[in-house]
XYZ file of C-alpha atoms in Angstrom:
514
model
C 26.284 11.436 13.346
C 25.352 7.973 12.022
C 23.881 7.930 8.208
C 21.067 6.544 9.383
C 20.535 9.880 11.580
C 21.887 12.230 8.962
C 19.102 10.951 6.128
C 16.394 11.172 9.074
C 17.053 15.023 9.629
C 17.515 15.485 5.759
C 13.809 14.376 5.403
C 12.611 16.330 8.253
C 14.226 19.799 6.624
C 12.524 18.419 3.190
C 8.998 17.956 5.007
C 9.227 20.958 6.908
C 9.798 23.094 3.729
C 7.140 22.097 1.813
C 4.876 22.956 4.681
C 3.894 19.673 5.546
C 3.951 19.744 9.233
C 5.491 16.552 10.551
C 5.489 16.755 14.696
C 7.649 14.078 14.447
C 8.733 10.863 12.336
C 8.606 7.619 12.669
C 12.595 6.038 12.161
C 13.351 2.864 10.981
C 13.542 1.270 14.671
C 10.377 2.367 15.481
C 11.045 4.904 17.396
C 9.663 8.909 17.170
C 12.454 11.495 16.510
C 12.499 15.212 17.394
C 12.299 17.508 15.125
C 15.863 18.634 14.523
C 17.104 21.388 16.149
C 17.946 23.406 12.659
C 14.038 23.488 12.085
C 11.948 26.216 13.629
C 9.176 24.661 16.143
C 5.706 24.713 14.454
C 3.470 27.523 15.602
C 1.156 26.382 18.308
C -1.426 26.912 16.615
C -0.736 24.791 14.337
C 0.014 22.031 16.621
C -3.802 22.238 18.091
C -4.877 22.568 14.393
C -3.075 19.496 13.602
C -3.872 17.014 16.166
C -3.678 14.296 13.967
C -0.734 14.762 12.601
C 1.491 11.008 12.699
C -1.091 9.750 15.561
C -1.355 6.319 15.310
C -5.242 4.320 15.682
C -4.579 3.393 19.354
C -3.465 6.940 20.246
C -6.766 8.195 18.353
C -8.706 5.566 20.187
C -7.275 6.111 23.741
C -8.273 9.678 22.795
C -11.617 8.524 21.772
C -12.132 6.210 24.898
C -10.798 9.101 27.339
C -13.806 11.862 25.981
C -10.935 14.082 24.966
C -12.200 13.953 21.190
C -14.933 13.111 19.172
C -14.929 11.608 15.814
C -16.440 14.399 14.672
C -13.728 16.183 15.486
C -11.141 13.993 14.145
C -12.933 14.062 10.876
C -12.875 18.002 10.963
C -9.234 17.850 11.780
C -8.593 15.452 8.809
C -10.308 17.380 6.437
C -8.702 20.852 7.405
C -5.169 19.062 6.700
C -6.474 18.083 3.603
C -7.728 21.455 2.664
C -4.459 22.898 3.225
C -2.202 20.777 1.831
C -4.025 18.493 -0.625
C -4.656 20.921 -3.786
C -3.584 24.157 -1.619
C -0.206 24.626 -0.222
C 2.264 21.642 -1.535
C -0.741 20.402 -3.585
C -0.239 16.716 -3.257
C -3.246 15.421 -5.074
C -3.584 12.612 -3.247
C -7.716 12.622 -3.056
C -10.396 11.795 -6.404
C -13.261 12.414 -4.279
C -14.261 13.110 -0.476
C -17.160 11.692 1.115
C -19.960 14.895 1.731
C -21.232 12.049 4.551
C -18.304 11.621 6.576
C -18.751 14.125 9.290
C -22.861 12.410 9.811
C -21.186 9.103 10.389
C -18.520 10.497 12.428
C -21.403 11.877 14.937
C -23.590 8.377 14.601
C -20.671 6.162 15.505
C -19.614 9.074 18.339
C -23.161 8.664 19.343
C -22.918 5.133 19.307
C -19.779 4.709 21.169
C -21.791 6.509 23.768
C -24.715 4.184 24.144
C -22.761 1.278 23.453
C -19.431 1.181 23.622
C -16.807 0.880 20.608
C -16.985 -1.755 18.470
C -13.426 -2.274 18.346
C -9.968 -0.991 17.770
C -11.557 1.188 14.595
C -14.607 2.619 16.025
C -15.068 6.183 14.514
C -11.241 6.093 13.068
C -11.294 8.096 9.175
C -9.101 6.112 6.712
C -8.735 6.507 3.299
C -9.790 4.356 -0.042
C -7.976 3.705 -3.124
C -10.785 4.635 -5.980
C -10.196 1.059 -7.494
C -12.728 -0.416 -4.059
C -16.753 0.210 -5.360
C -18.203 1.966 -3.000
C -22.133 2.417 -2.590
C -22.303 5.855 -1.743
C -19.154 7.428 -3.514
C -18.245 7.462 -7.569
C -15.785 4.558 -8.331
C -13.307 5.417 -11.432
C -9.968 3.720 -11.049
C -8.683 6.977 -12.324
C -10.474 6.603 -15.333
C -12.427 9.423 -17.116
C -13.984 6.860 -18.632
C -15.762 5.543 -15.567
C -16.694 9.264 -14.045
C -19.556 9.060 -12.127
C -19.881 5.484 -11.970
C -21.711 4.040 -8.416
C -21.747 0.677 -7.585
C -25.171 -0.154 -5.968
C -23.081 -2.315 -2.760
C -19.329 -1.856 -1.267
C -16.225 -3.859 -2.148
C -16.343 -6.752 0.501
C -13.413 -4.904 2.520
C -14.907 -1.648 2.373
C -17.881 -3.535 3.963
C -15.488 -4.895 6.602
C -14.129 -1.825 7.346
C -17.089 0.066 7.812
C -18.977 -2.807 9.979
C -15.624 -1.900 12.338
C -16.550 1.350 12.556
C -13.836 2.815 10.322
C -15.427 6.096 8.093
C -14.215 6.683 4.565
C -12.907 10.212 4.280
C -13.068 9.707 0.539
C -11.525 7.673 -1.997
C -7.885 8.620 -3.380
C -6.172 8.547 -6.820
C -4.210 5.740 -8.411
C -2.581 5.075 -11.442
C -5.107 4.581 -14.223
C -6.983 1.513 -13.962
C -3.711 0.330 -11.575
C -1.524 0.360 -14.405
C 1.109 1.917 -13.892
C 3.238 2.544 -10.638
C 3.672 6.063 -10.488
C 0.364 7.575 -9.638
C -1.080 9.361 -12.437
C -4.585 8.908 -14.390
C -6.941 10.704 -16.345
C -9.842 11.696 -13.098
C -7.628 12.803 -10.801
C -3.983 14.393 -12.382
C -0.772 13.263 -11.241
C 0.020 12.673 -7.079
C 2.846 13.993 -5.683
C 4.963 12.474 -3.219
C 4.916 14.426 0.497
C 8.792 13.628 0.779
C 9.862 15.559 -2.102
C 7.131 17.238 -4.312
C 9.242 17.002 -7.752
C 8.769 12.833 -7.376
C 6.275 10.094 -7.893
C 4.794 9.022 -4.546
C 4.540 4.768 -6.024
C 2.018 3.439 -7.095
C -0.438 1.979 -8.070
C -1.557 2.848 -5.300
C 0.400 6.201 -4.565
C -2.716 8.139 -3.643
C -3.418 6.051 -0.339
C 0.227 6.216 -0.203
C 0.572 10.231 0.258
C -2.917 10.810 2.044
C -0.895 8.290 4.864
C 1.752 9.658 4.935
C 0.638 13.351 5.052
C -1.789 12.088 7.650
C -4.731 12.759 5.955
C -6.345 9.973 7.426
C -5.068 7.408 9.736
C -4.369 4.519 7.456
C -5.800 3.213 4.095
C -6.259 0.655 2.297
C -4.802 -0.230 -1.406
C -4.586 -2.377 -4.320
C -1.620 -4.788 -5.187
C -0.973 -7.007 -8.547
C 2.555 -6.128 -9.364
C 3.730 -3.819 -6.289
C 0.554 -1.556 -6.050
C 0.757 -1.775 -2.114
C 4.474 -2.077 -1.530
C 5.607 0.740 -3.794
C 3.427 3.565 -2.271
C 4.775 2.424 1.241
C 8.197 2.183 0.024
C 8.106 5.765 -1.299
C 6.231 7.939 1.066
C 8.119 6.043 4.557
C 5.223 3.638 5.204
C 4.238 0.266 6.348
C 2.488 -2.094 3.343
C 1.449 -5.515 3.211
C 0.068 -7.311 0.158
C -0.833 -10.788 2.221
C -1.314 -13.834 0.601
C -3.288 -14.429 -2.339
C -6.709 -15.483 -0.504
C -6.424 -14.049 3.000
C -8.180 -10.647 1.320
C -11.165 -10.542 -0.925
C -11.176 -9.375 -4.267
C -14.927 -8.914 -4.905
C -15.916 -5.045 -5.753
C -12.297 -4.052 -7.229
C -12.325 -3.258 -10.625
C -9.921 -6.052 -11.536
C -6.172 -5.739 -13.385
C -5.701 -9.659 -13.299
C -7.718 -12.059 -10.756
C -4.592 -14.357 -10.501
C -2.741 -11.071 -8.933
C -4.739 -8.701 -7.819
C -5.620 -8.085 -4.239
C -6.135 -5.691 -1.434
C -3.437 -4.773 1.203
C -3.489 -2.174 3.930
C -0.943 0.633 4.453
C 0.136 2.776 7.582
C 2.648 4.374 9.459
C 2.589 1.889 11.922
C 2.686 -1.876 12.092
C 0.279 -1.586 14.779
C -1.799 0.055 12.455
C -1.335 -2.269 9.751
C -2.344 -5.361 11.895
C -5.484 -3.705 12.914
C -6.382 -2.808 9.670
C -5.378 -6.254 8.442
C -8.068 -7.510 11.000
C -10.649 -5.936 10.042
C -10.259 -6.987 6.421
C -9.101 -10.690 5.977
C -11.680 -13.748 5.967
C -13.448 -16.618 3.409
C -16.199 -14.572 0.983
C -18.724 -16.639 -0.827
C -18.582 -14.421 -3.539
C -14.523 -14.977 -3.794
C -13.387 -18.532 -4.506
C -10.288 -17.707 -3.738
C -10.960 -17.107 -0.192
C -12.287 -20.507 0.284
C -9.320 -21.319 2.722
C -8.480 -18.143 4.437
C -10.541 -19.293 7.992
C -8.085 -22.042 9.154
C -4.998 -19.671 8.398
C -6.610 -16.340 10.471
C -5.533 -16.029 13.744
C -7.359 -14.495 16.033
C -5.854 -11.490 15.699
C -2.906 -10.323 13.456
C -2.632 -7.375 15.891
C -2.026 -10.293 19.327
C 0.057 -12.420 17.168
C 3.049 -9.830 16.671
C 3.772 -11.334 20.003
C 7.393 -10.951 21.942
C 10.090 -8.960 20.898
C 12.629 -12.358 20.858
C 13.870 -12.576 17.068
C 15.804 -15.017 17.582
C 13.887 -17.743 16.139
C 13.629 -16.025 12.992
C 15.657 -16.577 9.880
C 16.063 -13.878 7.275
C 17.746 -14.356 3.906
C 19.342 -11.441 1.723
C 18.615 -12.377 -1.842
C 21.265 -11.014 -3.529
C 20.231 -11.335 -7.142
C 17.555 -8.838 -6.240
C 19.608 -5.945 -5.564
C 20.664 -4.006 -8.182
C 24.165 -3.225 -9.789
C 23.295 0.012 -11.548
C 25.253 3.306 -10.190
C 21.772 4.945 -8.806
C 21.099 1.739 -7.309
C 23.854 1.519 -4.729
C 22.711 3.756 -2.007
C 19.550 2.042 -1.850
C 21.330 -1.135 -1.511
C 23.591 0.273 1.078
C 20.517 1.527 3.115
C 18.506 -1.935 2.942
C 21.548 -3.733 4.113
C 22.160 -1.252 6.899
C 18.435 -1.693 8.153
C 18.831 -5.730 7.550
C 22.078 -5.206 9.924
C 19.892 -3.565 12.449
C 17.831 -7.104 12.298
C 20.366 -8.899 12.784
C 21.687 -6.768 15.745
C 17.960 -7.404 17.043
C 18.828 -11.042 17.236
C 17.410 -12.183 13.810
C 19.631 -14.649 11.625
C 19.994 -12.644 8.236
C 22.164 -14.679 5.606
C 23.016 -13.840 2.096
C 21.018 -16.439 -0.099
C 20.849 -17.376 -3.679
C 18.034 -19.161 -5.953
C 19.778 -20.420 -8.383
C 18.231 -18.818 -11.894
C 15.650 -16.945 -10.150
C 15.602 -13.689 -13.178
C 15.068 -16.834 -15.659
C 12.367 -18.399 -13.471
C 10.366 -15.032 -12.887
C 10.821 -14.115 -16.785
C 7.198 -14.457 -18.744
C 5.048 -15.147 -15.478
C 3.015 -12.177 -15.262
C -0.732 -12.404 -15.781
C -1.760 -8.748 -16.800
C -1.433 -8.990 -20.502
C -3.684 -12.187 -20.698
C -6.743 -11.676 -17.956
C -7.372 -7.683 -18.041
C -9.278 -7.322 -20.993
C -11.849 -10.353 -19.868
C -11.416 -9.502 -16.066
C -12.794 -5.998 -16.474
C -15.606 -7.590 -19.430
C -16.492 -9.806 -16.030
C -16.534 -6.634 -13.681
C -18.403 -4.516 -15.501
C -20.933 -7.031 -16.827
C -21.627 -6.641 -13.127
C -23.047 -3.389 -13.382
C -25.122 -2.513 -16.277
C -25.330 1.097 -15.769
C -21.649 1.669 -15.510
C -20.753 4.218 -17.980
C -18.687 1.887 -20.365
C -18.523 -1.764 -20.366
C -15.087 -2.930 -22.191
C -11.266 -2.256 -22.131
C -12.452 -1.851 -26.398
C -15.442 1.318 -25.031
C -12.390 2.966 -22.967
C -10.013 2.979 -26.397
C -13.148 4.071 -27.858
C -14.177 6.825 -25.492
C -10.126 8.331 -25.567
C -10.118 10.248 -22.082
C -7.380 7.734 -20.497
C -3.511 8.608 -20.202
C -1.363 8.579 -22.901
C 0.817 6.455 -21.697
C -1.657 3.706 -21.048
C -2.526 3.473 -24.957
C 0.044 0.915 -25.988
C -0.850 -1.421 -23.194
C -4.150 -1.436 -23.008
C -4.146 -1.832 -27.381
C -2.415 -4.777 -26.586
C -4.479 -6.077 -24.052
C -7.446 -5.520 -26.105
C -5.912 -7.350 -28.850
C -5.692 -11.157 -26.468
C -7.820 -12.756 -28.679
C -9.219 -15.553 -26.499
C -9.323 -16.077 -22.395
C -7.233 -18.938 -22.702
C -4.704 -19.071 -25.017
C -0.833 -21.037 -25.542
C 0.838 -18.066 -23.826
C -1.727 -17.842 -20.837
C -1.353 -21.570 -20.407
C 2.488 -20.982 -20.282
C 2.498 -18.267 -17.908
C 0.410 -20.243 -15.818
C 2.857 -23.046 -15.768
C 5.734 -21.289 -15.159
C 4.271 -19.392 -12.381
C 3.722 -22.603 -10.404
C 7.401 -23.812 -11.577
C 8.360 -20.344 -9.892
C 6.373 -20.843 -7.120
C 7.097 -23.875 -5.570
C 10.922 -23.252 -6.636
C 10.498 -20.344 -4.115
C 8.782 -22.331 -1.627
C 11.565 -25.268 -1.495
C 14.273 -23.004 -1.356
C 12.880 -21.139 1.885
C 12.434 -24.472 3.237
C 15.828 -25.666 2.616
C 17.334 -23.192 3.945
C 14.675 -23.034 7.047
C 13.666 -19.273 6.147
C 11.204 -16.941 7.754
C 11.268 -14.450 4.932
C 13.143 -13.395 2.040
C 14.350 -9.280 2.371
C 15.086 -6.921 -0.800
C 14.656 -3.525 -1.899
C 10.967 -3.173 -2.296
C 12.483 -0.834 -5.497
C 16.059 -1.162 -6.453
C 15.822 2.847 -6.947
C 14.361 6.047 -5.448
C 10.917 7.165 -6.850
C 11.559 8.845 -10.002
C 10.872 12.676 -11.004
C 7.481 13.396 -12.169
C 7.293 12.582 -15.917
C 10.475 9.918 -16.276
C 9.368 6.333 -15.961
C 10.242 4.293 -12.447
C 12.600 1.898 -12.973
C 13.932 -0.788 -10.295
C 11.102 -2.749 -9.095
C 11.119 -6.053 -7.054
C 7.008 -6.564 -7.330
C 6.857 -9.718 -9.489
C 8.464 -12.431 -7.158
C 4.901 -12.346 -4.764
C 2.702 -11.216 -7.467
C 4.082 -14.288 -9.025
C 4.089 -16.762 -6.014
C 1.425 -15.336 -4.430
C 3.363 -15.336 -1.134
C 2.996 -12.640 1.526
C 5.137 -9.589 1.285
C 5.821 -6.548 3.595
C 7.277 -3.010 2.482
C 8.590 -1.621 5.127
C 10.843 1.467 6.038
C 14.164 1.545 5.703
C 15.619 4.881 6.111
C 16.163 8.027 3.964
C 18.303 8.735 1.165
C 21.016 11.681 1.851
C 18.291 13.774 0.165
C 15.754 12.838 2.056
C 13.488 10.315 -0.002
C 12.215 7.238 1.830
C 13.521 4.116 1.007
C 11.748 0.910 1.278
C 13.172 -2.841 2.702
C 10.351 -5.873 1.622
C 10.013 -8.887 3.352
C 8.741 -12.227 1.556
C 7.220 -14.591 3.675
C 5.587 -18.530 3.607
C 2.298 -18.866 2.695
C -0.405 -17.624 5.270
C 3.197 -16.473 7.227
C 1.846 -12.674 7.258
C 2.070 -13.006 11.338
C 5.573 -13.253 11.251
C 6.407 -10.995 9.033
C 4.204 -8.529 10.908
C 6.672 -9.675 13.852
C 9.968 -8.939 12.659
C 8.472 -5.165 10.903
C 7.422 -4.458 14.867
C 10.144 -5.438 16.539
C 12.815 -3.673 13.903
């Protein structure tokens, strides 16, 4: 039995313990395995109950199409998987709040599919919302106590998106507190637990999207990403996540970490999946600068442009500094390079590649510290009946983790918006960036390929060490998390792809094919 094989049916034995019921899994080909044959068949009962379990969109929408469900009854069948395992049963805590109007949209848009047709590829499909995306009809509190009971009076932009596609919000999940932190726990909604292995952290920030997905609590979802929120989540709980590049996504209606990092990403099981979702939430907003260019890089679809399965025009480069040296770091090394070899057995070119005094380069460029305290004064400004108004009235108010106090006093204390060490962040960020940039193009690379985190997620309560976020937070270039395999335990670990600017197509390529 291959390793490969041998961590697949060690995760299966972990899911099927905690009473997760996984019909199947998706491997790191692409491909759906059994369920092994040292793990009793789920009841069927069960199986009806859990029709959605691991279905991707187009299976949901064939059934759609065909009459053989409703979205009514998808949303039913969502919610009773949430009901069992979301504070019951394993008790993942991946939900802050569910939407009370979920099932009434469900039976519009089923009502509408009937006298009209579907609007497209998400037409009466639940997903799920990180709680960071305002939403008009549902609280938005990043997590925070602080912000309990807060409603926006108008959706994020990509909420908006996904809802004109006909996509209904199940409810909105948890995060780490105000996104800062990457291993899911905050103040409103307790500590998520990852589906894989309930004593660990399921990423973050975003690690409540990241479990709902993966424990198929709603077909896909969408997160947050300024320093790995997207990629961790997916790199933890066996998913698919792409933070694209900055100003493909809008950024209006999320309560902001830093505007030169932050943006929205989708996540899924699929890349299929992903690319629809992607669709439905890229393009130019006039109330987002930023996304002042986005049009002439959109194609038509992300979803046609996978394309062929031919790899053979695409280069992939190994950055070695990026892998770490650390004794608990060397089987997920070993398991990222034995996924990259399956790339290059697809046909791919996959090199090992150095950038000369890239550690040095990426030292000092992140924008949190300097823009949070003024980015969230700018958000909430916004909204003057928001319960507090300043990173200063959450210190004040004291309901926040405790292990957010030391960062956010020192945010609070940036004295000015622009200041000598903004100004030199900002400079070597671009010195970083293009350095990046001319080194893929020297070399004629597609993408750059790491561990998305040098490490497995951590136990619940230790710190998460190992993470590879800054080099697109930084650059602002496209990256994709992506499955790798399992560790001989049984804990997903995650492979990330860097790409060119605007190059999210082929990076959506080379995830499908592999």
């Amino acid at each position: 039995m291959s390793p490969r094989r041998r961590r697949i049916l060690h995760a299966l034995v972990a899911a099927h313990a905690i009473g997760v019921t996984l019909l199947a899994i998706t491997t790191p080909t692409g491909a759906q395995a059994p369920l092994a044959q040292n793990v009793a068949s789920p009841d069927p009962a069960t199986v009806s109950r859990d029709l959605v379990a691991e279905r991707s969109i187009p299976d949901l929408q064939q059934a759609l199409a065909a009459g053989r469900l409703t979205s009514v009854q998808l949303v039913d069948a969502y919610l009773s998987r949430i009901n069992r395992y979301d504070q019951q049963g394993p008790a993942l805590n991946a939900f802050i709040t569910l939407n009370p109007a979920a099932r009434a949209t469900a039976a519009a848009l089923d009502a509408e599919r009937t006298a009209r047709g579907a609007r497209g590829p998400l037409h009466g499909i639940p997903i799920v919302v990180k709680d960071n995306y305002a939403t008009a009809d549902l609280p938005t509190t990043a997590g925070a106590k602080a912000l309990a009971g807060f409603l926006a009076p108008r959706d994020a932009f990509v909420v908006q998106r996904l809802r004109d596609a006909g996509a209904i919000v199940l409810g909105k999940t948890n995060l780490h507190e105000l996104a800062a932190g990457i291993t899911t726990i905050s103040s409103q909604g307790g500590q998520t637990r990852n589906p894989y292995d309930l004593s660990r952290n399921p990423g973050g920030s975003s690690g409540g999207t990241g479990a709902a997905v993966a424990a198929s609590f709603g077909a896909a979802g969408i997160g947050t990403d300024t320093c790995g929120s997207v990629r961790n989540p997916a790199s933890a709980n066996n998913l698919f996540g792409l933070r694209p590049t900055l100003g493909l996504v809008s950024r209006t209606g999320i309560v902001p970490l830093s505007h030169s990092q932050d943006i929205g990403g989708p996540i899924a099981r699929t890349v299929t999946d992903l690319a629809i979702m992607l669709d439905a939430m890229v393009g130019p907003d006039t109330a987002d600068p930023a996304t002042a260019d986005a049009a002439a890089h959109v194609p038509r679809t992300y979803l046609g442009a996978i394309g062929d399965r031919e790899v053979g025009d695409i280069r992939i480069g190994i950055l070695t500094a990026m892998f770490g040296n650390a004794p608990e770091d060397h089987e997920v090394s070993a398991i990222v390079r034995e996924s990259l070899a399956a790339l290059r057995d697809l046909g791919a070119d996959v090199v090992d590649v150095e950038i000369p005094g890239l550690a040095d380069l990426l030292q000092g460029t992140s924008l949190i510290d300097h823009e949070f305290k003024y980015d969230l004064l700018d958000f909430l400004a916004a909204y003057p009946s928001a319960p507090v108004h300043s990173l200063a009235e959450i210190l004040q108010d004291g309901r926040y983790t405790p292990g957010l106090e030391a960062g956010m006093k020192r945010r609070e204390a940036v004295a000015a918006r622009t200041t000598p060490a903004y100004t030199t962040a900002l400079d070597r960020s671009e010195v970083a960036r293009q350095t990046v940039i001319a080194a893929m193009a020297q070399r004629g690379l597609t993408a750059l390929a790491y561990p998305t985190l040098r490490r497995r997620p951590a136990p619940i309560g230790q710190p998460q060490g190992g993470s590879n976020c800054q080099l697109s937070a930084t650059t602002g270039l496209p990256a994709l998390a992506m499955p790798a395999g399992f560790t001989t335990d049984g804990v997903p670990i995650g492979l990330e792809l860097l790409g060119n600017a605007w190059g999210e197509a082929p990076l959506l390529k080379m995830a499908y094919v592999y």
